[in-house]
């Protein structure tokens, strides 16, 4: 029999990020924000499925062999947690927090999942066909395993719902846009929320007094302009395709390119979708989407890699300049995520030449590798340049825990 949920004892949150063929998970204790365990189940549905589970104290454990579906994946993860005394039947578990990519306009806050909420997330599948179905599967599986436990959806789009209409609307026929939910939603919201708040802490100022440009640079990449803790502009749009140059996505492109490819190249809608989402960006430009490899090739004089890097940086500069204009006053430009946190050459190149905006990078500070938030601008710089490691799982856990304990 499943133990009764106890809000008095419960301080742990299990965070689930369900992809189409993977499940990432973390168990956190919100009393001290400690990670008790992390794990990844990948290649779900294949004969080569793999689970890697890492408890906070002890070595990682690995399972291999076919894991047929998300239900089996979550059950396998639960078994690993139980082996550490952290099972899903633990009375210490307060809730399960789920990353959900698209929440549309309805979900601007973390939300306890009900049948009605799940139906609305399903209605949003047409605008997030690669992500929401997997998120829904994870929620349904977790609800089946612990039907008595609060399941909380935390939406990637929620942080961006504060954008004013003049930033969120596309300049197309209003009736058509409204009928098909066409507008700019933005993504990576949990990262932008966490990083902008941590940046204010780094500056020693209240969130409400700080204007920040956040550059979330990973394989997926997005920028946001955050004024006093509220997003006023972001680079991704209806889907995560718009905006910055990414690992495999084109980012901004003339919409007429799609018509041209249809008419002249005879490509179908699905083929164009595949081109722009999976065969463009850095990989389309030079065959690599790993910035470390691209930088190695640049240093060896590779022309295609150099061009790809220059296009990537040029787009970053355009957004920094544009968002400086949107905000009017910028207190910090903040780099985060895999590339933003680890690539000193990207940070240096993106800021170079922007001295007119009060921006500069100190080469020695920029070269330091650290897992801590840090300033990389010179002393006395008018605008701070910072590196703030993101922690989307902690943000999801924090939002989940705050909701179920209100």
mmCIF file of N, CA and C in Angstrom, residues 255-380:
data_model
loop_
_atom_site.group_PDB
_atom_site.id
_atom_site.type_symbol
_atom_site.label_atom_id
_atom_site.label_comp_id
_atom_site.label_asym_id
_atom_site.label_seq_id
_atom_site.Cartn_x
_atom_site.Cartn_y
_atom_site.Cartn_z
ATOM 1 N N UNK A 255 11.247 34.395 -43.741
ATOM 2 C CA UNK A 255 10.202 33.373 -43.923
ATOM 3 C C UNK A 255 10.046 32.923 -45.369
ATOM 4 N N UNK A 256 10.385 33.812 -46.313
ATOM 5 C CA UNK A 256 10.226 33.467 -47.729
ATOM 6 C C UNK A 256 11.196 32.381 -48.181
ATOM 7 N N UNK A 257 12.225 32.103 -47.374
ATOM 8 C CA UNK A 257 13.118 30.987 -47.701
ATOM 9 C C UNK A 257 12.327 29.685 -47.789
ATOM 10 N N UNK A 258 11.347 29.535 -46.894
ATOM 11 C CA UNK A 258 10.549 28.298 -46.911
ATOM 12 C C UNK A 258 9.736 28.187 -48.197
ATOM 13 N N UNK A 259 9.165 29.320 -48.676
ATOM 14 C CA UNK A 259 8.402 29.284 -49.927
ATOM 15 C C UNK A 259 9.337 28.976 -51.093
ATOM 16 N N UNK A 260 10.513 29.586 -51.051
ATOM 17 C CA UNK A 260 11.494 29.385 -52.124
ATOM 18 C C UNK A 260 11.893 27.910 -52.222
ATOM 19 N N UNK A 261 12.153 27.296 -51.077
ATOM 20 C CA UNK A 261 12.549 25.887 -51.071
ATOM 21 C C UNK A 261 11.414 24.994 -51.569
ATOM 22 N N UNK A 262 10.187 25.393 -51.266
ATOM 23 C CA UNK A 262 9.036 24.604 -51.727
ATOM 24 C C UNK A 262 8.884 24.721 -53.245
ATOM 25 N N UNK A 263 8.987 25.944 -53.739
ATOM 26 C CA UNK A 263 8.712 26.185 -55.157
ATOM 27 C C UNK A 263 9.875 25.800 -56.058
ATOM 28 N N UNK A 264 11.097 26.129 -55.620
ATOM 29 C CA UNK A 264 12.255 25.946 -56.491
ATOM 30 C C UNK A 264 12.920 24.589 -56.283
ATOM 31 N N UNK A 265 13.037 24.177 -55.000
ATOM 32 C CA UNK A 265 13.702 22.903 -54.708
ATOM 33 C C UNK A 265 12.716 21.745 -54.600
ATOM 34 N N UNK A 266 11.407 22.041 -54.583
ATOM 35 C CA UNK A 266 10.408 20.988 -54.503
ATOM 36 C C UNK A 266 10.381 20.277 -53.159
ATOM 37 N N UNK A 267 10.874 20.938 -52.120
ATOM 38 C CA UNK A 267 10.910 20.311 -50.793
ATOM 39 C C UNK A 267 9.532 20.373 -50.135
ATOM 40 N N UNK A 268 9.187 19.313 -49.408
ATOM 41 C CA UNK A 268 7.923 19.280 -48.672
ATOM 42 C C UNK A 268 8.053 20.070 -47.379
ATOM 43 N N UNK A 269 6.907 20.324 -46.736
ATOM 44 C CA UNK A 269 6.926 21.036 -45.453
ATOM 45 C C UNK A 269 7.764 20.276 -44.428
ATOM 46 N N UNK A 270 7.632 18.950 -44.404
ATOM 47 C CA UNK A 270 8.397 18.151 -43.440
ATOM 48 C C UNK A 270 9.895 18.217 -43.732
ATOM 49 N N UNK A 271 10.254 18.234 -45.015
ATOM 50 C CA UNK A 271 11.675 18.316 -45.372
ATOM 51 C C UNK A 271 12.265 19.664 -44.990
ATOM 52 N N UNK A 272 11.501 20.725 -45.162
ATOM 53 C CA UNK A 272 11.975 22.060 -44.782
ATOM 54 C C UNK A 272 12.086 22.159 -43.261
ATOM 55 N N UNK A 273 11.103 21.599 -42.569
ATOM 56 C CA UNK A 273 11.134 21.558 -41.099
ATOM 57 C C UNK A 273 12.394 20.847 -40.628
ATOM 58 N N UNK A 274 12.686 19.703 -41.234
ATOM 59 C CA UNK A 274 13.881 18.932 -40.865
ATOM 60 C C UNK A 274 15.158 19.732 -41.156
ATOM 61 N N UNK A 275 15.194 20.418 -42.291
ATOM 62 C CA UNK A 275 16.363 21.224 -42.657
ATOM 63 C C UNK A 275 16.625 22.309 -41.630
ATOM 64 N N UNK A 276 15.595 23.073 -41.291
ATOM 65 C CA UNK A 276 15.788 24.244 -40.431
ATOM 66 C C UNK A 276 16.006 23.877 -38.966
ATOM 67 N N UNK A 277 15.447 22.753 -38.536
ATOM 68 C CA UNK A 277 15.576 22.358 -37.135
ATOM 69 C C UNK A 277 16.739 21.418 -36.850
ATOM 70 N N UNK A 278 17.085 20.572 -37.828
ATOM 71 C CA UNK A 278 18.067 19.520 -37.556
ATOM 72 C C UNK A 278 19.326 19.586 -38.405
ATOM 73 N N UNK A 279 19.294 20.344 -39.506
ATOM 74 C CA UNK A 279 20.457 20.353 -40.407
ATOM 75 C C UNK A 279 20.942 21.770 -40.703
ATOM 76 N N UNK A 280 20.655 22.685 -39.779
ATOM 77 C CA UNK A 280 21.054 24.074 -39.966
ATOM 78 C C UNK A 280 21.915 24.518 -38.781
ATOM 79 N N UNK A 281 21.949 25.803 -38.513
ATOM 80 C CA UNK A 281 22.777 26.284 -37.415
ATOM 81 C C UNK A 281 24.238 25.939 -37.648
ATOM 82 N N UNK A 282 24.951 25.675 -36.573
ATOM 83 C CA UNK A 282 26.378 25.386 -36.669
ATOM 84 C C UNK A 282 26.653 24.127 -37.483
ATOM 85 N N UNK A 283 25.828 23.085 -37.279
ATOM 86 C CA UNK A 283 26.078 21.833 -37.999
ATOM 87 C C UNK A 283 25.867 22.021 -39.504
ATOM 88 N N UNK A 284 24.908 22.863 -39.869
ATOM 89 C CA UNK A 284 24.689 23.127 -41.284
ATOM 90 C C UNK A 284 25.803 23.953 -41.906
ATOM 91 N N UNK A 285 26.366 24.842 -41.112
ATOM 92 C CA UNK A 285 27.414 25.723 -41.620
ATOM 93 C C UNK A 285 28.768 25.038 -41.742
ATOM 94 N N UNK A 286 29.087 24.159 -40.761
ATOM 95 C CA UNK A 286 30.447 23.589 -40.792
ATOM 96 C C UNK A 286 30.508 22.105 -40.460
ATOM 97 N N UNK A 287 29.349 21.471 -40.223
ATOM 98 C CA UNK A 287 29.353 20.031 -39.974
ATOM 99 C C UNK A 287 29.539 19.643 -38.529
ATOM 100 N N UNK A 288 29.749 20.625 -37.647
ATOM 101 C CA UNK A 288 29.914 20.350 -36.215
ATOM 102 C C UNK A 288 28.963 21.238 -35.429
ATOM 103 N N UNK A 289 28.395 20.700 -34.329
ATOM 104 C CA UNK A 289 27.614 21.554 -33.436
ATOM 105 C C UNK A 289 28.209 21.611 -32.033
ATOM 106 N N UNK A 290 29.412 21.068 -31.866
ATOM 107 C CA UNK A 290 30.123 21.140 -30.595
ATOM 108 C C UNK A 290 31.080 22.329 -30.671
ATOM 109 N N UNK A 291 30.852 23.348 -29.828
ATOM 110 C CA UNK A 291 31.661 24.554 -29.903
ATOM 111 C C UNK A 291 33.133 24.277 -29.628
ATOM 112 N N UNK A 292 33.421 23.285 -28.798
ATOM 113 C CA UNK A 292 34.831 22.960 -28.536
ATOM 114 C C UNK A 292 35.530 22.494 -29.809
ATOM 115 N N UNK A 293 34.855 21.676 -30.593
ATOM 116 C CA UNK A 293 35.431 21.193 -31.838
ATOM 117 C C UNK A 293 35.535 22.323 -32.861
ATOM 118 N N UNK A 294 34.524 23.173 -32.885
ATOM 119 C CA UNK A 294 34.560 24.304 -33.815
ATOM 120 C C UNK A 294 35.737 25.224 -33.493
ATOM 121 N N UNK A 295 35.943 25.500 -32.199
ATOM 122 C CA UNK A 295 37.063 26.362 -31.819
ATOM 123 C C UNK A 295 38.405 25.710 -32.169
ATOM 124 N N UNK A 296 38.503 24.402 -32.010
ATOM 125 C CA UNK A 296 39.744 23.715 -32.387
ATOM 126 C C UNK A 296 40.010 23.903 -33.870
ATOM 127 N N UNK A 297 38.963 23.766 -34.670
ATOM 128 C CA UNK A 297 39.111 23.924 -36.106
ATOM 129 C C UNK A 297 39.437 25.376 -36.478
ATOM 130 N N UNK A 298 38.828 26.329 -35.770
ATOM 131 C CA UNK A 298 39.128 27.741 -36.019
ATOM 132 C C UNK A 298 40.610 28.016 -35.794
ATOM 133 N N UNK A 299 41.125 27.484 -34.683
ATOM 134 C CA UNK A 299 42.535 27.716 -34.347
ATOM 135 C C UNK A 299 43.477 27.061 -35.350
ATOM 136 N N UNK A 300 42.980 26.056 -36.073
ATOM 137 C CA UNK A 300 43.790 25.409 -37.110
ATOM 138 C C UNK A 300 43.612 26.081 -38.477
ATOM 139 N N UNK A 301 42.780 27.136 -38.506
ATOM 140 C CA UNK A 301 42.604 27.873 -39.748
ATOM 141 C C UNK A 301 41.506 27.362 -40.658
ATOM 142 N N UNK A 302 40.618 26.527 -40.153
ATOM 143 C CA UNK A 302 39.532 25.973 -40.966
ATOM 144 C C UNK A 302 38.550 27.090 -41.342
ATOM 145 N N UNK A 303 38.352 27.311 -42.639
ATOM 146 C CA UNK A 303 37.539 28.437 -43.101
ATOM 147 C C UNK A 303 36.058 28.258 -42.793
ATOM 148 N N UNK A 304 35.536 27.041 -42.964
ATOM 149 C CA UNK A 304 34.108 26.820 -42.696
ATOM 150 C C UNK A 304 33.797 26.982 -41.215
ATOM 151 N N UNK A 305 34.664 26.473 -40.368
ATOM 152 C CA UNK A 305 34.461 26.622 -38.927
ATOM 153 C C UNK A 305 34.564 28.089 -38.523
ATOM 154 N N UNK A 306 35.502 28.804 -39.120
ATOM 155 C CA UNK A 306 35.670 30.224 -38.810
ATOM 156 C C UNK A 306 34.435 31.020 -39.212
ATOM 157 N N UNK A 307 33.892 30.721 -40.397
ATOM 158 C CA UNK A 307 32.682 31.406 -40.836
ATOM 159 C C UNK A 307 31.507 31.082 -39.910
ATOM 160 N N UNK A 308 31.364 29.822 -39.527
ATOM 161 C CA UNK A 308 30.284 29.427 -38.624
ATOM 162 C C UNK A 308 30.390 30.171 -37.300
ATOM 163 N N UNK A 309 31.595 30.254 -36.765
ATOM 164 C CA UNK A 309 31.817 30.962 -35.498
ATOM 165 C C UNK A 309 31.483 32.442 -35.646
ATOM 166 N N UNK A 310 31.907 33.041 -36.753
ATOM 167 C CA UNK A 310 31.653 34.463 -36.966
ATOM 168 C C UNK A 310 30.161 34.758 -37.111
ATOM 169 N N UNK A 311 29.428 33.881 -37.804
ATOM 170 C CA UNK A 311 27.980 34.060 -37.940
ATOM 171 C C UNK A 311 27.310 33.933 -36.567
ATOM 172 N N UNK A 312 27.732 32.954 -35.801
ATOM 173 C CA UNK A 312 27.194 32.727 -34.453
ATOM 174 C C UNK A 312 27.373 33.975 -33.587
ATOM 175 N N UNK A 313 28.581 34.522 -33.589
ATOM 176 C CA UNK A 313 28.900 35.685 -32.755
ATOM 177 C C UNK A 313 28.187 36.931 -33.269
ATOM 178 N N UNK A 314 28.111 37.081 -34.588
ATOM 179 C CA UNK A 314 27.423 38.239 -35.170
ATOM 180 C C UNK A 314 25.975 38.300 -34.702
ATOM 181 N N UNK A 315 25.304 37.158 -34.692
ATOM 182 C CA UNK A 315 23.908 37.114 -34.236
ATOM 183 C C UNK A 315 23.813 37.493 -32.762
ATOM 184 N N UNK A 316 24.759 37.026 -31.947
ATOM 185 C CA UNK A 316 24.769 37.402 -30.530
ATOM 186 C C UNK A 316 24.892 38.911 -30.364
ATOM 187 N N UNK A 317 25.804 39.516 -31.096
ATOM 188 C CA UNK A 317 26.000 40.960 -30.997
ATOM 189 C C UNK A 317 24.718 41.709 -31.365
ATOM 190 N N UNK A 318 24.040 41.271 -32.421
ATOM 191 C CA UNK A 318 22.803 41.915 -32.842
ATOM 192 C C UNK A 318 21.775 41.899 -31.712
ATOM 193 N N UNK A 319 21.668 40.770 -31.025
ATOM 194 C CA UNK A 319 20.679 40.677 -29.951
ATOM 195 C C UNK A 319 21.085 41.485 -28.729
ATOM 196 N N UNK A 320 22.366 41.516 -28.411
ATOM 197 C CA UNK A 320 22.811 42.343 -27.285
ATOM 198 C C UNK A 320 22.491 43.811 -27.567
ATOM 199 N N UNK A 321 22.780 44.263 -28.791
ATOM 200 C CA UNK A 321 22.476 45.642 -29.152
ATOM 201 C C UNK A 321 20.986 45.925 -29.138
ATOM 202 N N UNK A 322 20.196 45.022 -29.713
ATOM 203 C CA UNK A 322 18.747 45.215 -29.771
ATOM 204 C C UNK A 322 18.138 45.246 -28.375
ATOM 205 N N UNK A 323 18.576 44.345 -27.519
ATOM 206 C CA UNK A 323 17.992 44.286 -26.184
ATOM 207 C C UNK A 323 18.468 45.418 -25.295
ATOM 208 N N UNK A 324 19.638 45.962 -25.593
ATOM 209 C CA UNK A 324 20.070 47.178 -24.895
ATOM 210 C C UNK A 324 19.112 48.317 -25.214
ATOM 211 N N UNK A 325 18.680 48.399 -26.475
ATOM 212 C CA UNK A 325 17.712 49.422 -26.873
ATOM 213 C C UNK A 325 16.354 49.179 -26.226
ATOM 214 N N UNK A 326 15.923 47.913 -26.164
ATOM 215 C CA UNK A 326 14.634 47.579 -25.558
ATOM 216 C C UNK A 326 14.608 47.957 -24.073
ATOM 217 N N UNK A 327 15.691 47.646 -23.374
ATOM 218 C CA UNK A 327 15.736 47.885 -21.927
ATOM 219 C C UNK A 327 16.013 49.346 -21.587
ATOM 220 N N UNK A 328 16.750 50.030 -22.442
ATOM 221 C CA UNK A 328 17.100 51.411 -22.149
ATOM 222 C C UNK A 328 18.298 51.533 -21.227
ATOM 223 N N UNK A 329 18.274 50.807 -20.137
ATOM 224 C CA UNK A 329 19.408 50.737 -19.216
ATOM 225 C C UNK A 329 19.725 49.277 -18.946
ATOM 226 N N UNK A 330 20.979 48.888 -19.131
ATOM 227 C CA UNK A 330 21.398 47.507 -18.886
ATOM 228 C C UNK A 330 22.387 47.500 -17.736
ATOM 229 N N UNK A 331 22.119 46.656 -16.744
ATOM 230 C CA UNK A 331 23.024 46.527 -15.610
ATOM 231 C C UNK A 331 23.985 45.365 -15.772
ATOM 232 N N UNK A 332 23.585 44.343 -16.532
ATOM 233 C CA UNK A 332 24.468 43.195 -16.725
ATOM 234 C C UNK A 332 24.084 42.417 -17.976
ATOM 235 N N UNK A 333 25.096 41.896 -18.645
ATOM 236 C CA UNK A 333 24.928 40.883 -19.691
ATOM 237 C C UNK A 333 25.464 39.588 -19.105
ATOM 238 N N UNK A 334 24.626 38.556 -19.130
ATOM 239 C CA UNK A 334 24.956 37.329 -18.403
ATOM 240 C C UNK A 334 24.965 36.139 -19.348
ATOM 241 N N UNK A 335 26.051 35.388 -19.328
ATOM 242 C CA UNK A 335 26.194 34.171 -20.133
ATOM 243 C C UNK A 335 25.881 32.949 -19.267
ATOM 244 N N UNK A 336 25.168 31.987 -19.864
ATOM 245 C CA UNK A 336 24.854 30.762 -19.129
ATOM 246 C C UNK A 336 24.690 29.598 -20.096
ATOM 247 N N UNK A 337 24.476 28.403 -19.545
ATOM 248 C CA UNK A 337 24.328 27.123 -20.263
ATOM 249 C C UNK A 337 25.678 26.667 -20.801
ATOM 250 N N UNK A 338 25.688 25.518 -21.492
ATOM 251 C CA UNK A 338 26.939 24.832 -21.810
ATOM 252 C C UNK A 338 27.985 25.679 -22.497
ATOM 253 N N UNK A 339 27.608 26.361 -23.590
ATOM 254 C CA UNK A 339 28.556 27.216 -24.299
ATOM 255 C C UNK A 339 28.804 28.502 -23.520
ATOM 256 N N UNK A 340 27.755 29.109 -23.030
ATOM 257 C CA UNK A 340 27.891 30.371 -22.308
ATOM 258 C C UNK A 340 28.759 30.263 -21.068
ATOM 259 N N UNK A 341 28.674 29.129 -20.386
ATOM 260 C CA UNK A 341 29.441 28.942 -19.151
ATOM 261 C C UNK A 341 30.877 28.524 -19.408
ATOM 262 N N UNK A 342 31.122 27.856 -20.528
ATOM 263 C CA UNK A 342 32.422 27.196 -20.705
ATOM 264 C C UNK A 342 33.283 27.731 -21.839
ATOM 265 N N UNK A 343 32.726 28.526 -22.736
ATOM 266 C CA UNK A 343 33.510 28.982 -23.885
ATOM 267 C C UNK A 343 33.948 30.432 -23.709
ATOM 268 N N UNK A 344 35.150 30.632 -23.209
ATOM 269 C CA UNK A 344 35.710 31.977 -23.074
ATOM 270 C C UNK A 344 35.811 32.685 -24.422
ATOM 271 N N UNK A 345 36.210 31.987 -25.525
ATOM 272 C CA UNK A 345 36.281 32.683 -26.819
ATOM 273 C C UNK A 345 34.935 33.235 -27.292
ATOM 274 N N UNK A 346 33.847 32.508 -27.045
ATOM 275 C CA UNK A 346 32.522 33.006 -27.427
ATOM 276 C C UNK A 346 32.198 34.269 -26.642
ATOM 277 N N UNK A 347 32.416 34.241 -25.341
ATOM 278 C CA UNK A 347 32.117 35.408 -24.511
ATOM 279 C C UNK A 347 32.944 36.621 -24.950
ATOM 280 N N UNK A 348 34.230 36.392 -25.162
ATOM 281 C CA UNK A 348 35.113 37.493 -25.563
ATOM 282 C C UNK A 348 34.685 38.080 -26.903
ATOM 283 N N UNK A 349 34.407 37.222 -27.865
ATOM 284 C CA UNK A 349 34.049 37.686 -29.202
ATOM 285 C C UNK A 349 32.698 38.394 -29.213
ATOM 286 N N UNK A 350 31.755 37.904 -28.411
ATOM 287 C CA UNK A 350 30.420 38.495 -28.386
ATOM 288 C C UNK A 350 30.430 39.913 -27.815
ATOM 289 N N UNK A 351 31.334 40.177 -26.885
ATOM 290 C CA UNK A 351 31.392 41.492 -26.238
ATOM 291 C C UNK A 351 32.346 42.442 -26.956
ATOM 292 N N UNK A 352 33.295 41.903 -27.693
ATOM 293 C CA UNK A 352 34.289 42.736 -28.376
ATOM 294 C C UNK A 352 33.606 43.744 -29.305
ATOM 295 N N UNK A 353 34.033 45.017 -29.223
ATOM 296 C CA UNK A 353 33.467 46.052 -30.069
ATOM 297 C C UNK A 353 32.221 46.708 -29.526
ATOM 298 N N UNK A 354 31.756 46.275 -28.348
ATOM 299 C CA UNK A 354 30.539 46.844 -27.761
ATOM 300 C C UNK A 354 30.856 47.824 -26.637
ATOM 301 N N UNK A 355 32.044 48.403 -26.687
ATOM 302 C CA UNK A 355 32.445 49.350 -25.647
ATOM 303 C C UNK A 355 31.500 50.551 -25.571
ATOM 304 N N UNK A 356 30.904 50.924 -26.706
ATOM 305 C CA UNK A 356 29.968 52.043 -26.719
ATOM 306 C C UNK A 356 28.776 51.779 -25.803
ATOM 307 N N UNK A 357 28.481 50.500 -25.537
ATOM 308 C CA UNK A 357 27.396 50.127 -24.633
ATOM 309 C C UNK A 357 27.873 49.991 -23.187
ATOM 310 N N UNK A 358 29.148 50.301 -22.945
ATOM 311 C CA UNK A 358 29.696 50.164 -21.598
ATOM 312 C C UNK A 358 30.128 48.756 -21.276
ATOM 313 N N UNK A 359 30.316 47.932 -22.317
ATOM 314 C CA UNK A 359 30.638 46.518 -22.124
ATOM 315 C C UNK A 359 32.104 46.242 -22.413
ATOM 316 N N UNK A 360 32.696 45.414 -21.585
ATOM 317 C CA UNK A 360 34.074 44.973 -21.792
ATOM 318 C C UNK A 360 34.292 43.696 -21.003
ATOM 319 N N UNK A 361 35.268 42.893 -21.434
ATOM 320 C CA UNK A 361 35.622 41.655 -20.755
ATOM 321 C C UNK A 361 37.080 41.740 -20.310
ATOM 322 N N UNK A 362 37.334 41.357 -19.068
ATOM 323 C CA UNK A 362 38.705 41.253 -18.573
ATOM 324 C C UNK A 362 39.252 39.890 -19.003
ATOM 325 N N UNK A 363 40.323 39.844 -19.797
ATOM 326 C CA UNK A 363 40.811 38.561 -20.333
ATOM 327 C C UNK A 363 41.155 37.539 -19.256
ATOM 328 N N UNK A 364 41.772 37.976 -18.168
ATOM 329 C CA UNK A 364 42.158 37.039 -17.105
ATOM 330 C C UNK A 364 40.932 36.470 -16.394
ATOM 331 N N UNK A 365 39.976 37.327 -16.086
ATOM 332 C CA UNK A 365 38.754 36.838 -15.432
ATOM 333 C C UNK A 365 37.963 35.931 -16.357
ATOM 334 N N UNK A 366 37.934 36.278 -17.636
ATOM 335 C CA UNK A 366 37.182 35.482 -18.603
ATOM 336 C C UNK A 366 37.780 34.093 -18.764
ATOM 337 N N UNK A 367 39.080 33.963 -18.584
ATOM 338 C CA UNK A 367 39.764 32.680 -18.788
ATOM 339 C C UNK A 367 39.543 31.707 -17.633
ATOM 340 N N UNK A 368 39.084 32.200 -16.491
ATOM 341 C CA UNK A 368 38.892 31.346 -15.315
ATOM 342 C C UNK A 368 37.716 30.395 -15.542
ATOM 343 N N UNK A 369 37.918 29.123 -15.242
ATOM 344 C CA UNK A 369 36.832 28.142 -15.297
ATOM 345 C C UNK A 369 36.339 27.893 -13.872
ATOM 346 N N UNK A 370 35.046 28.013 -13.673
ATOM 347 C CA UNK A 370 34.480 27.870 -12.335
ATOM 348 C C UNK A 370 33.018 27.493 -12.445
ATOM 349 N N UNK A 371 32.531 26.766 -11.462
ATOM 350 C CA UNK A 371 31.120 26.429 -11.403
ATOM 351 C C UNK A 371 30.318 27.441 -10.617
ATOM 352 N N UNK A 372 30.956 28.558 -10.236
ATOM 353 C CA UNK A 372 30.301 29.583 -9.423
ATOM 354 C C UNK A 372 29.957 30.808 -10.265
ATOM 355 N N UNK A 373 28.901 31.534 -9.892
ATOM 356 C CA UNK A 373 28.617 32.811 -10.559
ATOM 357 C C UNK A 373 29.798 33.757 -10.382
ATOM 358 N N UNK A 374 30.123 34.515 -11.440
ATOM 359 C CA UNK A 374 31.296 35.376 -11.348
ATOM 360 C C UNK A 374 31.213 36.502 -12.378
ATOM 361 N N UNK A 375 31.867 37.618 -12.044
ATOM 362 C CA UNK A 375 31.991 38.731 -12.969
ATOM 363 C C UNK A 375 33.228 38.521 -13.830
ATOM 364 N N UNK A 376 33.111 38.834 -15.110
ATOM 365 C CA UNK A 376 34.269 38.744 -16.000
ATOM 366 C C UNK A 376 34.574 40.100 -16.635
ATOM 367 N N UNK A 377 33.884 41.138 -16.199
ATOM 368 C CA UNK A 377 34.149 42.489 -16.679
ATOM 369 C C UNK A 377 35.205 43.147 -15.798
ATOM 370 N N UNK A 378 35.886 44.171 -16.306
ATOM 371 C CA UNK A 378 36.899 44.858 -15.507
ATOM 372 C C UNK A 378 36.265 45.640 -14.360
ATOM 373 N N UNK A 379 37.037 45.909 -13.336
ATOM 374 C CA UNK A 379 36.578 46.773 -12.250
ATOM 375 C C UNK A 379 36.169 48.125 -12.828
ATOM 376 N N UNK A 380 35.060 48.646 -12.348
ATOM 377 C CA UNK A 380 34.613 49.960 -12.781
ATOM 378 C C UNK A 380 33.835 49.976 -14.076
#
